Short mmCIF file of C-alpha atoms and ligand atoms in Angstrom, two decimals:
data_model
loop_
_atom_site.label_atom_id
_atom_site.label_comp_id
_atom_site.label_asym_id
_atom_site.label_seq_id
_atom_site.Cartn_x
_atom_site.Cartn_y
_atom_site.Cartn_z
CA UNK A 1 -18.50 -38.83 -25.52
CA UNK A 2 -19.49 -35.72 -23.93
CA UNK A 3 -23.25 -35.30 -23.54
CA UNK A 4 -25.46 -32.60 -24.64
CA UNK A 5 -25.69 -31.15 -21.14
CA UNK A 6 -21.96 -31.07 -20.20
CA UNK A 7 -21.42 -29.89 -23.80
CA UNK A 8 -24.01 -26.75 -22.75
CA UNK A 9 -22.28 -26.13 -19.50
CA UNK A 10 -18.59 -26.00 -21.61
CA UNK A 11 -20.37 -23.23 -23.98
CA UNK A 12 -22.77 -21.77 -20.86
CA UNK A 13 -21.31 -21.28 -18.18
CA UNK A 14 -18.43 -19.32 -16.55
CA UNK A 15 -15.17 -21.26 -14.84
CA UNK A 16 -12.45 -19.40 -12.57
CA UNK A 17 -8.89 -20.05 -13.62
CA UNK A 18 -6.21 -20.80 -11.18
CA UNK A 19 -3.10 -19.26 -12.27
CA UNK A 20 -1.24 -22.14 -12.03
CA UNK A 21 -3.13 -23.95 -14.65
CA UNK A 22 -2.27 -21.19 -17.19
CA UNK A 23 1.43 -20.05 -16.84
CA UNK A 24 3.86 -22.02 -18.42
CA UNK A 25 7.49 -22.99 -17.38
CA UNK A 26 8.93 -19.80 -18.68
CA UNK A 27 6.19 -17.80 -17.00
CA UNK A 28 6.72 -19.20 -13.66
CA UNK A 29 10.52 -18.49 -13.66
CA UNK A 30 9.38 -15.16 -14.76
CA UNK A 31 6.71 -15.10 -12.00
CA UNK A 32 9.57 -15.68 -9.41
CA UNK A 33 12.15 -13.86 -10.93
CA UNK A 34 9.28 -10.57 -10.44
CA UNK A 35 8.41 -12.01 -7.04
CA UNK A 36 11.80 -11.55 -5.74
CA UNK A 37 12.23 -8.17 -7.34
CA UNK A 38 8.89 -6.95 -5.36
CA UNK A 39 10.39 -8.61 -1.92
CA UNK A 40 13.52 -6.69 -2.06
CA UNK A 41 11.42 -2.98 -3.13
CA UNK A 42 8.97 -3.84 0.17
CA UNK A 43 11.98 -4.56 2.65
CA UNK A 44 13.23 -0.93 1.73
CA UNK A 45 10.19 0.83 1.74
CA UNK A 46 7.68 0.24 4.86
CA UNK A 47 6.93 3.99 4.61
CA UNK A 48 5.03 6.13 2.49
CA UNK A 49 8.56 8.61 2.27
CA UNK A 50 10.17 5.15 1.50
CA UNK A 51 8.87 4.31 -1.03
CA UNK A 52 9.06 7.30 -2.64
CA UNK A 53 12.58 6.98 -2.44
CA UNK A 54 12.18 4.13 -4.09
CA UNK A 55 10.52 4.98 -6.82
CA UNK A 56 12.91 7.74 -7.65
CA UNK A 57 15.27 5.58 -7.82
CA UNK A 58 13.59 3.31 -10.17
CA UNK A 59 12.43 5.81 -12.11
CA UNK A 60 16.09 7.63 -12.60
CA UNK A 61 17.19 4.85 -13.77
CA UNK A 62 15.33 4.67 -16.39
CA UNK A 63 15.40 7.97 -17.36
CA UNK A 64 12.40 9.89 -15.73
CA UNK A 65 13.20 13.70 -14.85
CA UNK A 66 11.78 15.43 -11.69
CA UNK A 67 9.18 17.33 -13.22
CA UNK A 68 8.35 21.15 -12.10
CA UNK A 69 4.61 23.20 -12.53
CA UNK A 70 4.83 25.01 -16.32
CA UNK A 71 7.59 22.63 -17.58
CA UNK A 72 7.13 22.17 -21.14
CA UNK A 73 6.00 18.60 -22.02
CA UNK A 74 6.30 17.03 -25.55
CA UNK A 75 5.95 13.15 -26.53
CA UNK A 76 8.69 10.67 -25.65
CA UNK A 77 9.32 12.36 -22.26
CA UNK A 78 9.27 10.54 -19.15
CA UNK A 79 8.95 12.86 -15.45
CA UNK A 80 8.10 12.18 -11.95
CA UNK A 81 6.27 15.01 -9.83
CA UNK A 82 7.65 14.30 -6.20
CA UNK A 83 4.67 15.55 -3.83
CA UNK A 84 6.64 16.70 -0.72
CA UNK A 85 8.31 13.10 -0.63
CA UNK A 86 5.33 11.01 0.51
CA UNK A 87 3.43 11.04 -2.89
CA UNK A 88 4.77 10.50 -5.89
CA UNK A 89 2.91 11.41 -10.05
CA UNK A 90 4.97 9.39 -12.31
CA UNK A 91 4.03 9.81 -16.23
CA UNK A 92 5.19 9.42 -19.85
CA UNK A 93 3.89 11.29 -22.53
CA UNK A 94 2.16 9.37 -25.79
CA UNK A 95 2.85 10.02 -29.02
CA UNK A 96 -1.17 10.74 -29.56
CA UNK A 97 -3.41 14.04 -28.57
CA UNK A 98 -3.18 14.59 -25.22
CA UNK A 99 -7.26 14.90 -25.16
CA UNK A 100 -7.40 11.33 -25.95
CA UNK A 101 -7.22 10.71 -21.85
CA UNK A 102 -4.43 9.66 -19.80
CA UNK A 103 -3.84 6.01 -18.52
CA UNK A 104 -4.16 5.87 -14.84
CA UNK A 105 -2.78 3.42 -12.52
CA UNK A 106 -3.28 4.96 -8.87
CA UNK A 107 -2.36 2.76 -5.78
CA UNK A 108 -1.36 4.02 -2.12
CA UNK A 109 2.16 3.25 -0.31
CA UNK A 110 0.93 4.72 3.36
CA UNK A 111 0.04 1.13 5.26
CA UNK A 112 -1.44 1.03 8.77
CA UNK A 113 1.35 1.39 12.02
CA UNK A 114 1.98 3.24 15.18
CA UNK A 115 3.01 7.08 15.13
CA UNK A 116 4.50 8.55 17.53
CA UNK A 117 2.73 11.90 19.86
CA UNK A 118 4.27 15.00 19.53
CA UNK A 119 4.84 14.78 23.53
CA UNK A 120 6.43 11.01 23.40
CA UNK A 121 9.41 10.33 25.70
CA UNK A 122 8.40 9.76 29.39
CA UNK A 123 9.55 6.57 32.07
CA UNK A 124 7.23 4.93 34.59
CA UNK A 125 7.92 1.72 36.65
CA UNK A 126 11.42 1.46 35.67
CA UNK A 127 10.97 1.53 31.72
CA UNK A 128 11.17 4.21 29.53
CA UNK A 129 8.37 4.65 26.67
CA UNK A 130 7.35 6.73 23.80
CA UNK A 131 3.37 7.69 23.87
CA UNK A 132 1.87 6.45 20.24
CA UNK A 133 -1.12 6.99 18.20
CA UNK A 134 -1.93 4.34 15.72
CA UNK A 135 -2.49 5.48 11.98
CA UNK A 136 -5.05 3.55 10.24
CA UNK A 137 -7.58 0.68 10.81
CA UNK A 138 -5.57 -1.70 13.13
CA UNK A 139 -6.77 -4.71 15.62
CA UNK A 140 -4.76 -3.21 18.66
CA UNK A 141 -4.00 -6.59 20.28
CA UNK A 142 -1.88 -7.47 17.10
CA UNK A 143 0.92 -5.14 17.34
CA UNK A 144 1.95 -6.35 21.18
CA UNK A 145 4.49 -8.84 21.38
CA UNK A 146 6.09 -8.17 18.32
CA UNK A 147 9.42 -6.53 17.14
CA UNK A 148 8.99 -3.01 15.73
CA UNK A 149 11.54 -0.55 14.17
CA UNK A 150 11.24 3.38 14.10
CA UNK A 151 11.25 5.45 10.84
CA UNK A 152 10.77 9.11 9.99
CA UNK A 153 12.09 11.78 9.84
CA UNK A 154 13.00 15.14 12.24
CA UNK A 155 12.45 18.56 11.64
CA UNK A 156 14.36 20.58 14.12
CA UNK A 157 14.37 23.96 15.22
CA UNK A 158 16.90 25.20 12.89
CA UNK A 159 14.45 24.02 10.27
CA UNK A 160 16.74 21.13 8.99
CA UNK A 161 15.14 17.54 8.73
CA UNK A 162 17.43 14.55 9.34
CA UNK A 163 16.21 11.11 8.66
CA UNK A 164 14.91 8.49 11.70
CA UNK A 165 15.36 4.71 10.68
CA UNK A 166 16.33 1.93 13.66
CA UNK A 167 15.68 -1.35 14.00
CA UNK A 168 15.81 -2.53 10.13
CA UNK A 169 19.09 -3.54 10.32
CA UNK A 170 20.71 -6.92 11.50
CA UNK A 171 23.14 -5.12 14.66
CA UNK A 172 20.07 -2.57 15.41
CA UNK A 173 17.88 -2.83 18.43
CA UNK A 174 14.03 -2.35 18.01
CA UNK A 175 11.25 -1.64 20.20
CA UNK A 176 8.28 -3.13 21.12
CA UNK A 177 5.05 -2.57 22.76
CA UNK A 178 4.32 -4.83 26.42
CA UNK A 179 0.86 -6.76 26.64
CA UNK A 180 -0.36 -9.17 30.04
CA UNK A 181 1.13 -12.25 30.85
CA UNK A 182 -1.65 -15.27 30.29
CA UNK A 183 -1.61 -15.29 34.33
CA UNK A 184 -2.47 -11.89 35.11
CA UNK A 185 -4.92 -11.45 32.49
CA UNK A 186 -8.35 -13.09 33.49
CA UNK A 187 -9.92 -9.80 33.70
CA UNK A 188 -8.43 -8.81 29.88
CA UNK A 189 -8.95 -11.87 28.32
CA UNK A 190 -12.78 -11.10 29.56
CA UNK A 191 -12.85 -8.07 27.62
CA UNK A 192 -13.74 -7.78 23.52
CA UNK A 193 -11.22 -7.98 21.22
CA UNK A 194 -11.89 -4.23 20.62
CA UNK A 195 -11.22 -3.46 23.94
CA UNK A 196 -8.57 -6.15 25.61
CA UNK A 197 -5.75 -3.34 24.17
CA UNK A 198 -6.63 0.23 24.28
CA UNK A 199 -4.84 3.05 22.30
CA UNK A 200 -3.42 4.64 25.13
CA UNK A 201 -1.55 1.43 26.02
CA UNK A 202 0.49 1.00 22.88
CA UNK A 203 3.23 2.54 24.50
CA UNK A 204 6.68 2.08 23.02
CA UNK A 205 9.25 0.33 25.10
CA UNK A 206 12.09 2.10 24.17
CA UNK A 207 14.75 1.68 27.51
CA UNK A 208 15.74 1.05 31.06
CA UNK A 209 18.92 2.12 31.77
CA UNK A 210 19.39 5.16 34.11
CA UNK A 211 21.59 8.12 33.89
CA UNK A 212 24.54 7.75 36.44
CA UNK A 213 23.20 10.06 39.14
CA UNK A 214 21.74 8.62 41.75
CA UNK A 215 20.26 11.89 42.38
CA UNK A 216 18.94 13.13 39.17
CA UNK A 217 14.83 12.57 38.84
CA UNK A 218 13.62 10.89 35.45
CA UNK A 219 16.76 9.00 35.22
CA UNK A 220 15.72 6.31 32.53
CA UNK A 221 14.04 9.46 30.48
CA UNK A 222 17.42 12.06 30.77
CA UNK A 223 19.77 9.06 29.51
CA UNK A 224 17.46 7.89 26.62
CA UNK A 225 17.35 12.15 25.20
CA UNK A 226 20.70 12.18 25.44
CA UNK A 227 21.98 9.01 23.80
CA UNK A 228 19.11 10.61 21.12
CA UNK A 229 21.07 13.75 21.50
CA UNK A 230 24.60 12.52 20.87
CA UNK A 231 23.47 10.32 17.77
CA UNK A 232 21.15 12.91 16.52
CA UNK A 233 22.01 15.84 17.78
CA UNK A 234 18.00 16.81 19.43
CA UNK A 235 16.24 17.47 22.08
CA UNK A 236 13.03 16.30 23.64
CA UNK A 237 10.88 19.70 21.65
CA UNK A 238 11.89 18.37 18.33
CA UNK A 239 9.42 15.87 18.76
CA UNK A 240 7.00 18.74 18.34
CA UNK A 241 8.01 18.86 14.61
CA UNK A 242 8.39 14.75 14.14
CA UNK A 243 6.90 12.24 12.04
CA UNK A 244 8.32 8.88 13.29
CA UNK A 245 6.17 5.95 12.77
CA UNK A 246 6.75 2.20 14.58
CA UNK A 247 6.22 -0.48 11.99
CA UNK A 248 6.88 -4.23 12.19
CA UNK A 249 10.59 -5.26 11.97
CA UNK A 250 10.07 -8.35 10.23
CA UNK A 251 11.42 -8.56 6.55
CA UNK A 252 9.33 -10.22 3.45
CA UNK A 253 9.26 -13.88 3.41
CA UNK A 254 8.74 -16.85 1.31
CA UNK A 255 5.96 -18.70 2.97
CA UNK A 256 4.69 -22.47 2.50
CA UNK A 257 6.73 -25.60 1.29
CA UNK A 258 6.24 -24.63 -1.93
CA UNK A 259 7.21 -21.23 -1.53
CA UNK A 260 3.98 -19.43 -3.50
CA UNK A 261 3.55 -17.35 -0.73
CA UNK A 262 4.97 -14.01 0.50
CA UNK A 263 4.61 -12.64 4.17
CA UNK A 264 5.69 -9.30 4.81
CA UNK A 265 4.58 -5.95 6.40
CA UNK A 266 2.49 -3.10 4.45
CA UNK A 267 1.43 -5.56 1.21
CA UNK A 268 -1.42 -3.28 1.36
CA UNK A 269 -1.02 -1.50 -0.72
CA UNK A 270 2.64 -1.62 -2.00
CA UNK A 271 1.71 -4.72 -3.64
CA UNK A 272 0.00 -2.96 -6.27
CA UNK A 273 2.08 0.13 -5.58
CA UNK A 274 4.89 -1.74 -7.20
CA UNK A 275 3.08 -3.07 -10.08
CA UNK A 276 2.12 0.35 -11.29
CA UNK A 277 5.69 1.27 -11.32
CA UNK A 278 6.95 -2.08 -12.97
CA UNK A 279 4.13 -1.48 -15.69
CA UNK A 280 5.04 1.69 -16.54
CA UNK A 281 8.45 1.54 -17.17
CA UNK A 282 7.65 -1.66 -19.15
CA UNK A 283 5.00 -0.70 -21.61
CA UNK A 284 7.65 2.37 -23.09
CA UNK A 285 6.39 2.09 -26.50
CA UNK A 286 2.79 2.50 -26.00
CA UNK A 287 1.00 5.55 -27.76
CA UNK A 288 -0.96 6.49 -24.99
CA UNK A 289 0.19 8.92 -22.35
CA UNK A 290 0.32 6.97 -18.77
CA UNK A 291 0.90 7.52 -15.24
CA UNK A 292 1.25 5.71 -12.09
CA UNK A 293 0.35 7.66 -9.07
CA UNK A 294 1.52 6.39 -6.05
CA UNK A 295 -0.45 8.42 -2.81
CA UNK A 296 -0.41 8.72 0.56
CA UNK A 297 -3.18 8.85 3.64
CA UNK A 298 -5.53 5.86 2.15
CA UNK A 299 -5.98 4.30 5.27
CA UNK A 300 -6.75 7.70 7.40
CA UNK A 301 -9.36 8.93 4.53
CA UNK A 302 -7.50 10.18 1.79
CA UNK A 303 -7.13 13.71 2.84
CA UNK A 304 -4.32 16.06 3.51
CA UNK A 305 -2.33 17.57 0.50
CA UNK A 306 -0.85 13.88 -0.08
CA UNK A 307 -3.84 11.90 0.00
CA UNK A 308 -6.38 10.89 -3.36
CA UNK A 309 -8.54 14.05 -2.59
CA UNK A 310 -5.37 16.99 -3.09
CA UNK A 311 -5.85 19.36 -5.85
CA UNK A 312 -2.48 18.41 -6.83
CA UNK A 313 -3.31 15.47 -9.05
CA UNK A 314 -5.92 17.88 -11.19
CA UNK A 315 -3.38 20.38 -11.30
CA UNK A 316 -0.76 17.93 -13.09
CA UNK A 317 -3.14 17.07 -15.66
CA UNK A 318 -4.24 21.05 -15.97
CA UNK A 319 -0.38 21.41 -16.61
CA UNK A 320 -0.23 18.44 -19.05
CA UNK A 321 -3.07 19.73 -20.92
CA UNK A 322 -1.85 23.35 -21.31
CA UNK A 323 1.48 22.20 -22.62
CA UNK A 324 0.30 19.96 -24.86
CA UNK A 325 -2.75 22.20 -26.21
CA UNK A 326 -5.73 20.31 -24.80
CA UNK A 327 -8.61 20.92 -22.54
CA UNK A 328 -7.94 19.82 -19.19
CA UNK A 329 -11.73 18.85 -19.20
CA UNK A 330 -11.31 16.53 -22.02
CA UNK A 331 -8.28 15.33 -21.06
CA UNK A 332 -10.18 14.50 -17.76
CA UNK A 333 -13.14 13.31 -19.38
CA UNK A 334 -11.24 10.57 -21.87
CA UNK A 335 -8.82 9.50 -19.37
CA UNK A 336 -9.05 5.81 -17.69
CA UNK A 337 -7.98 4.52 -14.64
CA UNK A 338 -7.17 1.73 -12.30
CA UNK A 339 -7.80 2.31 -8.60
CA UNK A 340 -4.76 -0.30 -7.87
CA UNK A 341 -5.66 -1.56 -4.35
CA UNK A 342 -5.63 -4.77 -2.50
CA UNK A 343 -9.23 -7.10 -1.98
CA UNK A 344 -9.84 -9.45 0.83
CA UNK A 345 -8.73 -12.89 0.13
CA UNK A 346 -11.40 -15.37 0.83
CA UNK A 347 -10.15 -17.53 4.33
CA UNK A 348 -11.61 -20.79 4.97
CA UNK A 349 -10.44 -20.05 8.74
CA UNK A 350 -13.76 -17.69 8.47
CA UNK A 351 -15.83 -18.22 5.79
CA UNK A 352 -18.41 -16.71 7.64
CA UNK A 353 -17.93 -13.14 6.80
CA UNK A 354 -17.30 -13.87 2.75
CA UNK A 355 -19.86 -14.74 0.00
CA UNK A 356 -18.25 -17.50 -1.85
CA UNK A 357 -19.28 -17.15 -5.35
CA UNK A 358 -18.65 -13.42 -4.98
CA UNK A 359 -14.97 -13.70 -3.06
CA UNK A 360 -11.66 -12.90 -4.32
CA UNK A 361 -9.31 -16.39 -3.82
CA UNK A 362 -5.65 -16.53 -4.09
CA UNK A 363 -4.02 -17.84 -7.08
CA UNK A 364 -7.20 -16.92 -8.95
CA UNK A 365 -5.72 -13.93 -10.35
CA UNK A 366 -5.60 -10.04 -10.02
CA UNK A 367 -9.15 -9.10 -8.56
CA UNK A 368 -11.23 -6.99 -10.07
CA UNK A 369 -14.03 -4.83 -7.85
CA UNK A 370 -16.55 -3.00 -9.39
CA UNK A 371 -18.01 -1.64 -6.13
CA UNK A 372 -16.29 -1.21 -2.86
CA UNK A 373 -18.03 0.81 0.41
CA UNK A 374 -20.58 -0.44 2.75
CA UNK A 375 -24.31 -1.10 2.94
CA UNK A 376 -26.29 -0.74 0.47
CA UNK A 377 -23.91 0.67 -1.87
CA UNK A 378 -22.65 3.39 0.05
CA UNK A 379 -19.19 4.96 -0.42
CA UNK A 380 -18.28 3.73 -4.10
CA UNK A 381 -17.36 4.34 -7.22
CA UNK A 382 -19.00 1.63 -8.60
CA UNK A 383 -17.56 1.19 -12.04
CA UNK A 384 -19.83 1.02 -15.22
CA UNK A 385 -20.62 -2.20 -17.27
CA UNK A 386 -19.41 -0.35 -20.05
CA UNK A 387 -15.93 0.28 -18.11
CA UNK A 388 -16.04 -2.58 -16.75
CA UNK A 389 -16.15 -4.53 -20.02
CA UNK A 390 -13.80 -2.68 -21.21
CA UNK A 391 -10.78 -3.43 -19.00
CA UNK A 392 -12.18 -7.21 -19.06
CA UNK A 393 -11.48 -7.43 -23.14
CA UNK A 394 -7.81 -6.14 -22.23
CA UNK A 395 -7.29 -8.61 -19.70
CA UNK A 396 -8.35 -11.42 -21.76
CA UNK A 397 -6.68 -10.40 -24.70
CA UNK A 398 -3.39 -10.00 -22.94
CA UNK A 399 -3.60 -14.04 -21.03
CA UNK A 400 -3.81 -12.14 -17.94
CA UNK A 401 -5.58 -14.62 -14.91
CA UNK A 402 -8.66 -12.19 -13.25
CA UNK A 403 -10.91 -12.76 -10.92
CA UNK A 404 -14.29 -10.23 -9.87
CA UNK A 405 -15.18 -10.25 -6.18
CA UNK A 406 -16.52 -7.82 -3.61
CA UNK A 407 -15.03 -7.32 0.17
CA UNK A 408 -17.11 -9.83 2.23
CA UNK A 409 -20.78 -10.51 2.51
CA UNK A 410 -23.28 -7.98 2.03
CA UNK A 411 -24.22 -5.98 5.20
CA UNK A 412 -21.04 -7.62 7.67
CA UNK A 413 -18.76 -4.85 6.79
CA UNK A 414 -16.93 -2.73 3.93
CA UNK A 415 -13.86 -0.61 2.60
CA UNK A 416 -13.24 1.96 0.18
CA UNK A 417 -10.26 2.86 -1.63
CA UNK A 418 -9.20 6.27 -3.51
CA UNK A 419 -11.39 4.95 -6.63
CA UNK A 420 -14.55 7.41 -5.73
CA UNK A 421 -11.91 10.51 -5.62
CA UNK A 422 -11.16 10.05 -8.96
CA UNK A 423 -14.19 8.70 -10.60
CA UNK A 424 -15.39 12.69 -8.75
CA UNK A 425 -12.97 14.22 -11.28
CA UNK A 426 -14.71 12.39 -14.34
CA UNK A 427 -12.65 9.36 -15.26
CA UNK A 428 -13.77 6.14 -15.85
CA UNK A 429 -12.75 4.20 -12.60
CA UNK A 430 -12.23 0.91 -11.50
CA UNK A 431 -10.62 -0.97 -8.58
CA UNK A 432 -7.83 -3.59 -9.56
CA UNK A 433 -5.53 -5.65 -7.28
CA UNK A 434 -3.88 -8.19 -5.20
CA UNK A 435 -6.67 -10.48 -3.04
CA UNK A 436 -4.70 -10.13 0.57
CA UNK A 437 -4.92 -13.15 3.42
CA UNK A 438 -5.63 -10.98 7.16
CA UNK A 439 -4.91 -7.53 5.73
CA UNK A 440 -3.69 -4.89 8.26
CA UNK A 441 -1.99 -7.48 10.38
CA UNK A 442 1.42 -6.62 11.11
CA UNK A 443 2.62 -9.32 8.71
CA UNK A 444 -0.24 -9.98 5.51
CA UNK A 445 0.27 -12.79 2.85
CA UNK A 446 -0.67 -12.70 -0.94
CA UNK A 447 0.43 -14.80 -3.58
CA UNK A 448 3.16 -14.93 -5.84
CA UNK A 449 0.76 -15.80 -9.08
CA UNK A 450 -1.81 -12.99 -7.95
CA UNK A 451 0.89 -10.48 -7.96
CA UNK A 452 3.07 -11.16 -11.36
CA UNK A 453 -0.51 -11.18 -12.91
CA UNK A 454 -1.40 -7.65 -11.07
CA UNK A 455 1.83 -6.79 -12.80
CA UNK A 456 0.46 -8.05 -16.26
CA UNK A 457 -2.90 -6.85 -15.94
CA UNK A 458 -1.32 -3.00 -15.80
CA UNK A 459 1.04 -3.45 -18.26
CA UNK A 460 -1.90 -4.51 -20.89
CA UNK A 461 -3.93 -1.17 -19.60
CA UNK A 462 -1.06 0.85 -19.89
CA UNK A 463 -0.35 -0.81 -23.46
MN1 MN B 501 -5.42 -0.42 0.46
MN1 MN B 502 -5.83 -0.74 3.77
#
């Protein structure tokens, strides 16, 4: 017979689920069956432009139209606002006022990697290189040693843009950047982790071979531009107007024996990216107007006209509003949203840097953060109680496995996401996603369970 005490602690206090414990047979299958679907979306889109792509795709399919500014809007119809192809505003209209607020789901597909300069190609000691500059908040020494393809695209100076994309494929070569041999390296290895790989020496390796003329200068340099020339038809100045980007070549994985794992590049933040989108088009007969926003620039700040902080996202729901007589403002005011991004899994490798009792853990659900930034506080949208509690009584209603945690112990470090750019236009904000094992590594792990209930956890918002 259970005592008075243990009966207390059953009533008093709070227990974490594992996911495990609460998905049945058909849930599981379901779980993998979803798994699988994200794996194949993240192998075809390890770019912001990517997975826009993507998500047109998707969203054709199931009937969304490309949406212009002053398009007439009524209930029932379903339109995607492509932002110059590396954000993407996807949204169905409710059957009720359009003043009640709009259901938000906002997560970012840009992921760190290694740009290229606008003055790449060069050769020195034999090889021939591309110069890079990395995007985002990477550990340098990470992205040696490892196999990386090229995608972009190329504006040249006729003004038409052709599409860049080598090394994904099984027959295509891929490129890599060189680090020290153990050996040589005493004088490296001395050196922080910070500083044992600078920027300026994540050079591409891109070729060797020379042109055949013994006495031509820049050999290795003249027969890489114009094998690019022949495939591509440019030149060494249409660089100038590039965006190429080096990412990892590897391809998602199952990892573990038990296969509850998945490895792949950029999880952050396309594993929430792809939830919004699978949420969407599954909660089609909700009332509410919805929309997933998938943006761009996260990890540099948020700025440019793709990132959280464009006008362009206010000027959709301006748009909305006027067609649907409402005040923008209200609109605004009433509307609620998820900031869909990825926490910090807790990793018993270094427990040091997380607070235990306030860490997100894998299996344990989508994560819920009420506060990102750093210090004391600083940087955040910090969501309200009230908000809070809200989304909470959804979650549990709807069976779906959550979890609350911040990003590490107080004071050791800190992140922000694009919540505090939206909670600025007066919605009701809060940050929702996958709990991520070494995020920003060329290959990142999350969990099968975290993710199918990141999935359901949308779905009941949008609902
Ligand atoms: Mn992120
Ligand atoms: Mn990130």
């Amino acid at each position: 017979m259970a005592t008075k005490a243990e009966e207390l602690k059953e009533k008093l206090f709070f227990k974490q689920d594992n996911a495990y414990d609460k998905m049945d047979e058909a849930q599981r299958a379901q779980m993998q069956q979803y798994a699988a679907g994200y794996m194949s979306f993240l192998g075809q889109a390890k770019t912001e432009r990517e997975a826009v792509r993507a998500a047109v795709r998707m969203a054709e399919e199931r009937g969304y139209r490309a949406y212009s500014f002053g398009d007439a809007v009524k209930p029932g119809d379903k339109f995607y606002f492509n932002n110059r192809g590396k954000s993407i505003y996807l949204f169905r209209i409710g059957s009720e006022p359009i003043e009640q607020g709009i259901r938000i789901s906002a997560a970012h597909i840009d992921s760190p990697r290694i740009d290229l300069k606008q003055h790449p190609v060069y050769e020195d000691g034999g090889m021939g290189f591309f110069k890079t500059h990395y995007y985002g908040g990477i550990k340098k020494y990470q992205w040696t040693a490892i196999p990386l393809s090229l995608h972009g695209v190329i504006t040249k100076a006729d003004g038409q843009t052709i599409d860049f994309n080598i090394g994904e494929d099984e027959g295509d070569p891929v490129f890599y950047i060189n680090d020290l041999l153990p050996h040589l390296a005493q004088e490296q290895m001395r050196k922080t982790m910070a500083e044992g790989i600078s920027g300026e020496s994540l050079n591409l390796l891109i070729g060797s071979e020379p042109y055949p003329d013994a006495d031509a200068s820049e050999r290795i340099k003249l027969n890489l531009l114009n094998l690019l020339n022949q495939k591509y038809g440019i030149t060494e100045a249409d660089f100038m107007s590039a965006e190429i980007s080096a990412v990892p070549a590897f391809r998602p994985r199952e990892i573990g024996f038990d296969r509850s794992l998945i490895g792949a590049y950029g999880h952050d933040d396309r594993v929430c990216a792809y939830p919004s989108l699978t949420a969407l088009f599954e909660t089609e007969d909700s009332r509410h107007t919805c929309m997933a926003i998938l943006a761009d620039k996260e990890e540099t700040g948020s700025d440019g006209n793709t990132g959280m902080k464009t006008w362009c996202f206010v000027d959709i729901i301006n748009e909305l509003a006027r067609s649907l007589g409402g005040n923008p403002n209200t609109v605004r005011m009433n509307s609620k949203c998820l900031s869909a991004d990825v926490n910090a899994a807790f990793d018993p490798n270094y427990p040091e840097v997380f607070e235990r009792r306030n860490a997100s853990h894998i299996n344990e659900g989508v994560v819920l953060t009420k506060f990102t930034g750093a210090r004391g506080k600083s940087g955040t949208n910090d969501a309200s109680a009230e908000f809070v509690g809200y989304v909470r009584n959804i979650f549990d209603k709807a069976g779906v496995v959550w979890q609350t945690a911040e990003l590490g112990k107080v004071d050791v470090g800190g992140g922000g996401t694009v919540a505090m750019y939206i909670s600025k236009k007066n919605i009701d904000v809060v940050d929702l996603g996958v709990a991520v094992v070494s995020m920003h590594a060329p290959y990142e792990v999350i969990a099968k369970s975290d993710l199918y209930m990141t999935h359901r956890a949308i779905a009941a918002f949008f609902q």
